[in-house]
Coordinates of C-alpha atoms (C1' of nucleotides) in Angstrom, one line a residue:
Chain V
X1 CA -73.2 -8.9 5.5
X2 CA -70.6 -11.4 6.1
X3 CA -71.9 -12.8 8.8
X4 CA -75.0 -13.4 7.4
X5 CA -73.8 -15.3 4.7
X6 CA -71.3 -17.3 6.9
X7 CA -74.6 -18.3 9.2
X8 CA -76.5 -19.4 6.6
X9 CA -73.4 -21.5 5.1
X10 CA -73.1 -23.4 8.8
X11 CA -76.5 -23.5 8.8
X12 CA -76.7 -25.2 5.8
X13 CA -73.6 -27.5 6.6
X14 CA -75.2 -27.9 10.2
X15 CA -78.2 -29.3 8.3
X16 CA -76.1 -31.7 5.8
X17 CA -74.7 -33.4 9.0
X18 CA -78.1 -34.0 10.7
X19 CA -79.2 -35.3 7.1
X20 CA -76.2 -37.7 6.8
X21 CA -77.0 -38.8 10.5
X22 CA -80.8 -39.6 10.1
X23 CA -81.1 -40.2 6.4
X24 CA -77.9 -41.2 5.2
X25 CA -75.6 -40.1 2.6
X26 CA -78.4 -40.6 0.1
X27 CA -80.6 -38.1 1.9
X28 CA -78.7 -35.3 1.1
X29 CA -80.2 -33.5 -2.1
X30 CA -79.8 -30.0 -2.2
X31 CA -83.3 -29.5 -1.6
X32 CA -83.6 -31.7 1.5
X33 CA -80.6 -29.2 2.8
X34 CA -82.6 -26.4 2.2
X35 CA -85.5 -27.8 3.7
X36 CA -83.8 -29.2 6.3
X37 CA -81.9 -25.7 7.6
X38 CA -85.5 -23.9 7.3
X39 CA -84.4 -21.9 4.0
X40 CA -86.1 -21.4 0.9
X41 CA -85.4 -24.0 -2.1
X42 CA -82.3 -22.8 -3.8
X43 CA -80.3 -21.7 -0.8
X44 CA -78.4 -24.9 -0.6
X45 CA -77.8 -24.7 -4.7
X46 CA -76.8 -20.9 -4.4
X47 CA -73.7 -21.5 -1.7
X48 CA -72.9 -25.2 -3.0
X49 CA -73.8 -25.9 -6.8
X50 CA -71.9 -28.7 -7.0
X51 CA -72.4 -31.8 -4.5
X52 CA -69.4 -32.9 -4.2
X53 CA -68.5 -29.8 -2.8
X54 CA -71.4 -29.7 -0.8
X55 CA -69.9 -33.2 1.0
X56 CA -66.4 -31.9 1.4
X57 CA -67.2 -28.3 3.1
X58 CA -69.9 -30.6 5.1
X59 CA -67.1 -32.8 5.9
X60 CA -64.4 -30.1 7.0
X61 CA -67.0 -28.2 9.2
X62 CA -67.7 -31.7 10.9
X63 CA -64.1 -32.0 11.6
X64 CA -63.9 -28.8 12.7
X65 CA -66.6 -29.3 15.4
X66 CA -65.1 -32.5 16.4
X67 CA -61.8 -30.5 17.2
X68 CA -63.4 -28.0 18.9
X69 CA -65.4 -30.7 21.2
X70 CA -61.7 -32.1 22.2
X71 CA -60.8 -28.8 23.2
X72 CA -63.2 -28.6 25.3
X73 CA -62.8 -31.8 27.1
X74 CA -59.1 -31.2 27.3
X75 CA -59.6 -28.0 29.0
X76 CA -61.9 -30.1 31.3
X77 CA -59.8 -32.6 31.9
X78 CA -56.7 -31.0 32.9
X79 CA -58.8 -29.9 36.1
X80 CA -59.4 -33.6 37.3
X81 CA -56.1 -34.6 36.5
X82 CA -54.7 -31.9 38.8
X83 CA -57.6 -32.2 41.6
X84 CA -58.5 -36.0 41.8
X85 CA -55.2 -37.7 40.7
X86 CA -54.7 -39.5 37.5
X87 CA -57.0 -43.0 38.7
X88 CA -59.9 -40.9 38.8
X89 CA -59.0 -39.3 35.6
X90 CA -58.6 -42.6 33.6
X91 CA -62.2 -43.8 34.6
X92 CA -63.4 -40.0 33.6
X93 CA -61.7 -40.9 30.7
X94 CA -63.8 -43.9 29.4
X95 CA -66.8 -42.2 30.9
X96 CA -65.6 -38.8 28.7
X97 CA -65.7 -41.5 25.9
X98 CA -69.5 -43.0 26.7
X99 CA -70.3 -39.6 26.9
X100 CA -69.7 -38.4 23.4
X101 CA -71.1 -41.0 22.1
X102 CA -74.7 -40.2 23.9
X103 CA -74.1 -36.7 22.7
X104 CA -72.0 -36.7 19.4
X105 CA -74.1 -39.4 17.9
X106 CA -75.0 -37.2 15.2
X107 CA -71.3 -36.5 14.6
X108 CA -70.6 -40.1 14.9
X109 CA -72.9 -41.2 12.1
X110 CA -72.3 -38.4 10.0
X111 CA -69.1 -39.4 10.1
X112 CA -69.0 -42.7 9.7
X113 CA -71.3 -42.0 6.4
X114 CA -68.7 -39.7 5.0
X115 CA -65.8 -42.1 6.1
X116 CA -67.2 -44.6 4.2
X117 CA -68.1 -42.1 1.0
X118 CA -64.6 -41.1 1.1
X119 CA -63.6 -44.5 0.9
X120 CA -65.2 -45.5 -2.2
X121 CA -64.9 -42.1 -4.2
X122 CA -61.5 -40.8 -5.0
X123 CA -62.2 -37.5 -4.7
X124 CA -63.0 -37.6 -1.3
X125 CA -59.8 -39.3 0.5
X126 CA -58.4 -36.0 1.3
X127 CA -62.0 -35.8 3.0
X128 CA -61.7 -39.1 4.5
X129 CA -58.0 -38.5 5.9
X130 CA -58.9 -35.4 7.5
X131 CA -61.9 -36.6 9.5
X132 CA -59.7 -39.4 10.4
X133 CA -57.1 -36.7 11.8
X134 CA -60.4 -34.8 13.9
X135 CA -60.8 -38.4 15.2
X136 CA -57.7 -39.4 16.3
X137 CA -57.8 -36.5 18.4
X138 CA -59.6 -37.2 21.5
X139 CA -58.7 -40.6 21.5
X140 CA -55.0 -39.4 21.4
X141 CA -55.5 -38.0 24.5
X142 CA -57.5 -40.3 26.4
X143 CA -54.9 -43.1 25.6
X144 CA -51.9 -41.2 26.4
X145 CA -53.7 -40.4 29.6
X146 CA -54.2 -43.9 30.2
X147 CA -51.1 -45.6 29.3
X148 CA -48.9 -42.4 29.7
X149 CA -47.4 -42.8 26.3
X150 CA -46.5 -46.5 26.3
X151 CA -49.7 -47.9 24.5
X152 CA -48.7 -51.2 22.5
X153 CA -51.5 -50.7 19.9
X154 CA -51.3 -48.1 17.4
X155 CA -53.1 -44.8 17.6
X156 CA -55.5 -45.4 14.4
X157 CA -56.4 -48.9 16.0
X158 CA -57.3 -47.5 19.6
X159 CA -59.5 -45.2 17.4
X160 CA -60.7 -48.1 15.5
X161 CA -62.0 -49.8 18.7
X162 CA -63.7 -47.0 20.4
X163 CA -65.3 -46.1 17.1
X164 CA -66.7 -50.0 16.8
X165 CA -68.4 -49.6 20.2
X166 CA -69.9 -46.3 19.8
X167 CA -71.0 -47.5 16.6
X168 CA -72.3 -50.6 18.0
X169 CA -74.3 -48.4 20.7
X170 CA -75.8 -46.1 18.0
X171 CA -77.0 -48.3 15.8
X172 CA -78.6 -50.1 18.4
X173 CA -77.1 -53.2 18.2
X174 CA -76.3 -54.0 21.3
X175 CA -75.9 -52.0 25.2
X176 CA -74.0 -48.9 26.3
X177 CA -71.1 -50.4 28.0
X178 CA -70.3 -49.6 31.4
X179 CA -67.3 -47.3 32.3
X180 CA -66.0 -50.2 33.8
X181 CA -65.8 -51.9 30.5
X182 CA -64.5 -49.2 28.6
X183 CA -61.4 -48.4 31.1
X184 CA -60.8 -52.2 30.8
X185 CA -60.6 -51.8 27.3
X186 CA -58.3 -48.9 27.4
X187 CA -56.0 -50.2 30.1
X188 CA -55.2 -53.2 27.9
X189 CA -53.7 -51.5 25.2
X190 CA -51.1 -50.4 27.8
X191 CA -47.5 -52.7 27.7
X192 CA -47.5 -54.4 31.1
Chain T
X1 CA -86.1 -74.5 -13.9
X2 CA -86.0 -73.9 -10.6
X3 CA -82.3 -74.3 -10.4
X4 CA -82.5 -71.2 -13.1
X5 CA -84.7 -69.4 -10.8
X6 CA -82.4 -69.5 -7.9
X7 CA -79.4 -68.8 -9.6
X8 CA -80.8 -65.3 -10.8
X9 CA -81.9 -64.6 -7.8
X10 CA -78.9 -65.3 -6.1
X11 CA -76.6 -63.3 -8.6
X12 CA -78.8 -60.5 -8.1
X13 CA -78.4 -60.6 -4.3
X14 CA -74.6 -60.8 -4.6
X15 CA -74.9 -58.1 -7.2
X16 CA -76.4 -56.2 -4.9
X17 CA -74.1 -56.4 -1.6
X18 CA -71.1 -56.1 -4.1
X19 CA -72.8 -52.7 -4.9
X20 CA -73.1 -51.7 -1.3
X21 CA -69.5 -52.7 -0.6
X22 CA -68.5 -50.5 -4.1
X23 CA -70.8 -47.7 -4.5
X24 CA -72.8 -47.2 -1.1
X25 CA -76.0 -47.9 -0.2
X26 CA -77.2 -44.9 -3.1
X27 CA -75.2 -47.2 -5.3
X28 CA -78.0 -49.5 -5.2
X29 CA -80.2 -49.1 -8.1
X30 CA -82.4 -51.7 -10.0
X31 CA -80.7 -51.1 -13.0
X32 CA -77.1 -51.3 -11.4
X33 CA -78.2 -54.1 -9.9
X34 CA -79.1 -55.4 -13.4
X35 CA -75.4 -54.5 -15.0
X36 CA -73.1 -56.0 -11.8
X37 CA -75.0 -59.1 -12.2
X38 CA -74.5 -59.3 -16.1
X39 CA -78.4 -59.6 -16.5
X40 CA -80.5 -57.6 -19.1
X41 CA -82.1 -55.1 -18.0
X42 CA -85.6 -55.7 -16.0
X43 CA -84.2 -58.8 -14.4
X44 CA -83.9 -56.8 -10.9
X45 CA -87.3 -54.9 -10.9
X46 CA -88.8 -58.7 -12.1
X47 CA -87.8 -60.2 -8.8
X48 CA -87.5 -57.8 -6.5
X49 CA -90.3 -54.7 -7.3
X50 CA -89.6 -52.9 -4.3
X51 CA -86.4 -51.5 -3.6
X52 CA -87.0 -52.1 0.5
X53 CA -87.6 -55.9 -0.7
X54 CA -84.5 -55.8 -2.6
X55 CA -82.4 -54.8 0.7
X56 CA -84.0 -56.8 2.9
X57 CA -83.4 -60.1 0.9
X58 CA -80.0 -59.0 0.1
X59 CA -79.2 -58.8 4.4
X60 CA -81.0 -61.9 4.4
X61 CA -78.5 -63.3 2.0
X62 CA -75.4 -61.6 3.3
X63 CA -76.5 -62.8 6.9
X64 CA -76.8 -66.3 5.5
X65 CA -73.0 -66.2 3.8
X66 CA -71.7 -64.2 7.3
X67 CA -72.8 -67.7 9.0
X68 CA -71.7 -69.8 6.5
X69 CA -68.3 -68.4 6.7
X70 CA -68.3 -68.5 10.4
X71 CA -69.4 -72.8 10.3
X72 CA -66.1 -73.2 8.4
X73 CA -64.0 -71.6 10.5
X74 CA -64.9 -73.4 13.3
X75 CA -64.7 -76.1 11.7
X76 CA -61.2 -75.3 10.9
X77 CA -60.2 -74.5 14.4
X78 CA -61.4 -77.3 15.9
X79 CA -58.7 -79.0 14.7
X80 CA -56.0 -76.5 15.8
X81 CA -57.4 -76.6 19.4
X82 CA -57.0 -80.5 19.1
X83 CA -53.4 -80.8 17.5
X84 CA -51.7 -77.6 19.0
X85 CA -53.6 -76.5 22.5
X86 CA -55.0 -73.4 23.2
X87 CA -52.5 -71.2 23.3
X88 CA -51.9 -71.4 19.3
X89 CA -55.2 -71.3 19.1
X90 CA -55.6 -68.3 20.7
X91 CA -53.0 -66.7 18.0
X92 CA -55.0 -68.2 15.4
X93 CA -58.0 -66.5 16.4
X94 CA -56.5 -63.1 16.1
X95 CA -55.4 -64.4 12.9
X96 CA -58.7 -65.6 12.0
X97 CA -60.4 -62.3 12.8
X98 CA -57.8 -60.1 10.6
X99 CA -58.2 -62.7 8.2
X100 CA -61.7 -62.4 7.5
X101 CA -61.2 -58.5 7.4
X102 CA -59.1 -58.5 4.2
X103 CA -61.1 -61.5 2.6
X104 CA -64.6 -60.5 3.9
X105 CA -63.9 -56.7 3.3
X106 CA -66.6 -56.8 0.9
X107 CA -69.1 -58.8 3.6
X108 CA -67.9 -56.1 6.5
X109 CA -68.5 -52.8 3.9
X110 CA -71.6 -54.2 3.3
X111 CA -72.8 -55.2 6.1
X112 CA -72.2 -52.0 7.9
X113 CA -73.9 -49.9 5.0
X114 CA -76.9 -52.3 5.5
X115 CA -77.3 -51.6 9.5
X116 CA -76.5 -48.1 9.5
X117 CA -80.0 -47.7 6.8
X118 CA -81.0 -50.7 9.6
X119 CA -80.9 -48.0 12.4
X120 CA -82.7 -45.2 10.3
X121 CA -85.5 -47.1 8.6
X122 CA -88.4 -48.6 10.7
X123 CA -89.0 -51.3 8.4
X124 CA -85.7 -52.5 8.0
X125 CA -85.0 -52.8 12.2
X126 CA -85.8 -56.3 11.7
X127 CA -82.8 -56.6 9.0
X128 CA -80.3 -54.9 11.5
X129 CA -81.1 -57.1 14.2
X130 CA -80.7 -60.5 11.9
X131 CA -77.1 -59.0 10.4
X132 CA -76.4 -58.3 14.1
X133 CA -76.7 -61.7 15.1
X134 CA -75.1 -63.0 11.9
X135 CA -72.1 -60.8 13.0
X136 CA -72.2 -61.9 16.5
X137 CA -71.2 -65.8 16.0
X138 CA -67.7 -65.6 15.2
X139 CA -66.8 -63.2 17.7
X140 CA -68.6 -65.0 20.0
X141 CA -66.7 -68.3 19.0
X142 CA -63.5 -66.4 19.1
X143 CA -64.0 -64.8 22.6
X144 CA -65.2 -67.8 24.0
X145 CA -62.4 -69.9 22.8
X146 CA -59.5 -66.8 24.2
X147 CA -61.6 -66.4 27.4
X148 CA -62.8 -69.6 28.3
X149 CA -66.6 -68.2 28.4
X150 CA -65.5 -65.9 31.5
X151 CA -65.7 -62.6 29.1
X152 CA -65.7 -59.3 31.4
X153 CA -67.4 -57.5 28.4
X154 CA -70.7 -58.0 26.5
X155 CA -70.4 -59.9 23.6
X156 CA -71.7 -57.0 21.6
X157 CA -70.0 -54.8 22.8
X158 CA -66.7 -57.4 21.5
X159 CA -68.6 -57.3 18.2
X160 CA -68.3 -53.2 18.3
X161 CA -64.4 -53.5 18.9
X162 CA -63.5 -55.8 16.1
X163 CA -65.6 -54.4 13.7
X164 CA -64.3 -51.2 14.7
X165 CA -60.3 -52.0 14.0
X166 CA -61.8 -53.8 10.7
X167 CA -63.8 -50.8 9.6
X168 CA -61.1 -48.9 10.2
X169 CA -58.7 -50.7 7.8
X170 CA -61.3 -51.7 5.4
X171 CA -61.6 -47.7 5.0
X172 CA -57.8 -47.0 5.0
X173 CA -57.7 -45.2 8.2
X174 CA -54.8 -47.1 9.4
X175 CA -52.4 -49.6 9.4
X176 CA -53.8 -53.7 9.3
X177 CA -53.4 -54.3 13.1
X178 CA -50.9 -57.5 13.9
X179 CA -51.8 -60.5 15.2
X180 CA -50.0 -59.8 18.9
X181 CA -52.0 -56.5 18.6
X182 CA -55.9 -58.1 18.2
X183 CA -54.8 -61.2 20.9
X184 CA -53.7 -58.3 23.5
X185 CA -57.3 -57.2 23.0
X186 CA -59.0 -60.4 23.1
X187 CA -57.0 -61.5 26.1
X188 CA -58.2 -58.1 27.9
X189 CA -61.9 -59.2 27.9
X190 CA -61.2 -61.9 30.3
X191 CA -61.3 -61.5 33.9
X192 CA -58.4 -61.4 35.5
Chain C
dC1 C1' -80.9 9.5 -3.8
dA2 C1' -79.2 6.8 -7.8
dA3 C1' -77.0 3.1 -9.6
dT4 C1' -74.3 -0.8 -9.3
dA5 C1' -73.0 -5.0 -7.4
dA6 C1' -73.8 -8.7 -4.3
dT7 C1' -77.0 -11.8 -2.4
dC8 C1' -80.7 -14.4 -2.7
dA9 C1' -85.2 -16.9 -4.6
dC10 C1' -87.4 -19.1 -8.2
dT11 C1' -87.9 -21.7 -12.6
dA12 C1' -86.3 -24.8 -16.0
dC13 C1' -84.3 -29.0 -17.7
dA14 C1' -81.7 -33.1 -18.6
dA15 C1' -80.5 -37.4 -16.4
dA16 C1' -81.5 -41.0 -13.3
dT17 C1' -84.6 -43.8 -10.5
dG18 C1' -88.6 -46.7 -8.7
dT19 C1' -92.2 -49.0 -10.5
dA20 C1' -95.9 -50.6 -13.6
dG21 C1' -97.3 -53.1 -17.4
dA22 C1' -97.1 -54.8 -22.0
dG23 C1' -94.8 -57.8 -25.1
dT24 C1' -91.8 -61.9 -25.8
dT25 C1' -89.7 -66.2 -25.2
dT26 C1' -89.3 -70.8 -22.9
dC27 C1' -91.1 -75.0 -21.5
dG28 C1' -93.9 -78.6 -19.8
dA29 C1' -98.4 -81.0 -20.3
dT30 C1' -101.8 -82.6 -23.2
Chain Q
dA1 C1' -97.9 -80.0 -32.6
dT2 C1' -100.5 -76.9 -29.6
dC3 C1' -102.0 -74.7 -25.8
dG4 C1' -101.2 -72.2 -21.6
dA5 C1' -98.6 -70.7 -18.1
dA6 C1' -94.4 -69.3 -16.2
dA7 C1' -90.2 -66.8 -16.9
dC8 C1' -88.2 -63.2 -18.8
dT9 C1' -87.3 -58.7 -21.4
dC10 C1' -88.4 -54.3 -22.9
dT11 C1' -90.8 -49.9 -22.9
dA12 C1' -93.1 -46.2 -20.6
dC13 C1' -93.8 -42.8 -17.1
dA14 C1' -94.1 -40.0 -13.0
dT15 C1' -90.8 -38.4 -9.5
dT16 C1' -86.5 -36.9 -7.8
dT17 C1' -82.0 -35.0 -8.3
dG18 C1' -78.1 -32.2 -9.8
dT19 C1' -77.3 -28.1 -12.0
dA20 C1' -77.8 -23.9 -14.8
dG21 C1' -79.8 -19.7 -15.5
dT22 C1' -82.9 -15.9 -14.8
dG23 C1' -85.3 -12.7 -12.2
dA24 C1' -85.9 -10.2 -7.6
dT25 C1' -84.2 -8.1 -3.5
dT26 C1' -81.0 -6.1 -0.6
dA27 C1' -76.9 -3.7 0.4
dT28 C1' -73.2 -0.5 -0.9
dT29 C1' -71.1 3.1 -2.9
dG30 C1' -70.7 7.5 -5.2

DNA sequence: CAATAATCACTACAAATGTAGAGTTTCGAT
DNA sequence: ATCGAAACTCTACATTTGTAGTGATTATTG
């Protein structure tokens, strides 16, 4: 059935993304996959012969769940905005941001790995430029929140310093900042 | 000679961080390792057998040139503080940091490749937290110099934002921020 | 129910990789 | 000059990986 084969497709993506997140981009082999997504040896060859392949479908379904986790806080957001006022809403911001870096650190290092493939291998910039579009997403909105539209640093760059910190926070390098820290962070890119 | 020795060794190391800057962490093979460096084949697996040797003494390296650069640059601002006050100096630092992403792109690639296999392998934790320090001590000049050692934010946590917008121009994500940009930045991590 | 196609599971194989060990060269000390 | 060791190079091999292909199973259609 087509649903059938469409589950076992995520699941395998699902899997490549957890691999790429734990073992690195060198730790997805088509058996690992299989192994990985609890099918038999082969599965991962049958619906993706060709790695590269393998990477970019892995790639757009990663983007795909990253736009569908800023729907979601969008949808969420647009309640606190209305009910608390906007203060309220910009420190829910930064703490919206803390918060998916707790929970989407899988996506977050999966990411960054294929970020970083993309940049190196030419046939993946398409890959690359797309997960950087998923990206920009939430960011987009929590900086327009915060600055209302007027933020002095470019779009890509406010995504390029939230990213750093997460990053910093999931490889252990150094402690979760405080909400405090973060809002401070996003207020300054703000003309004054 | 000894001389001899050390000059292998050393070509091999840079060999192997140009590699992870290039190719990836998966780019890293003995025999690469063996072509990038111009050496016949063998050379690699005769100094470094294991592979996990290989990558630690290559972090080791790249955490010894990350501190090398770093002495020279504040060497080099020490005389800008001097001859044109603090203010320039501030500029310079932004200029400094956005410097050393174009000319240490290679460095930064690596460097990150290194600690995200850092923050999945047990035995290499100990790598991730020596390139983590290595990273820390221009930032840390920098910050200190912008906010007169009354930084509101961690200094890793400054680390995570620079490395961040760096990362994200080192993997053509966006545009090369500008030096008003990165100083609006710095300049928010002071208390105000 | 039959048969035909789609879906899946398994085997096979060439290329690449980590690693070991056997040769070979270089070089200093006697 | 010769010996011995250190430094180096090359070959070999088991394992892993990408990928193709072949057989089995399931679903679908007439």
């Amino acid at each position: 059935m087509s649903t059938q084969v469409k589950d076992r497709r995520t699941a395998i993506l699902d899997a490549v993304i957890q691999l790429l997140a734990e073992k690195g981009l060198s730790g997805v082999t088509h058996r690992a996959a299989d192994m990985q997504a609890g099918l038999p040896q082969g599965s991962t060859t049958y619906y993706f012969p060709k790695k590269t392949a393998l990477l970019r479908e892995a790639a757009a379904h990663l983007a795909l769940e990253l736009e569908k986790d800023c729907d979601d806080l969008q949808i969420a957001f647009a309640d606190v905005v209305a009910k608390q006022g906007m203060e309220a809403a910009i420190d829910r911001a930064a703490q919206g941001l803390l918060a998916s870096a707790d929970k989407g650190r899988e996506l977050l290092l999966a990411r960054i790995e294929l970020t970083l493939a993309a940049a190196r291998d030419e046939d993946l910039s398409d890959v690359g430029e797309r997960l950087s579009v998923a990206a920009r997403r939430p960011i987009e909105f929590f900086v327009n929140l915060v600055t209302g539209g007027r933020n002095t640093v470019p779009m890509e760059t406010c995504v390029g310093l939230i990213d750093g910190i997460a990053l910093m926070y999931a490889t252990g390098q150094g402690p979760k900042p405080t909400v405090a820290q973060v809002s401070t962070v996003l207020r300054s890119l703000t003309i004054d």
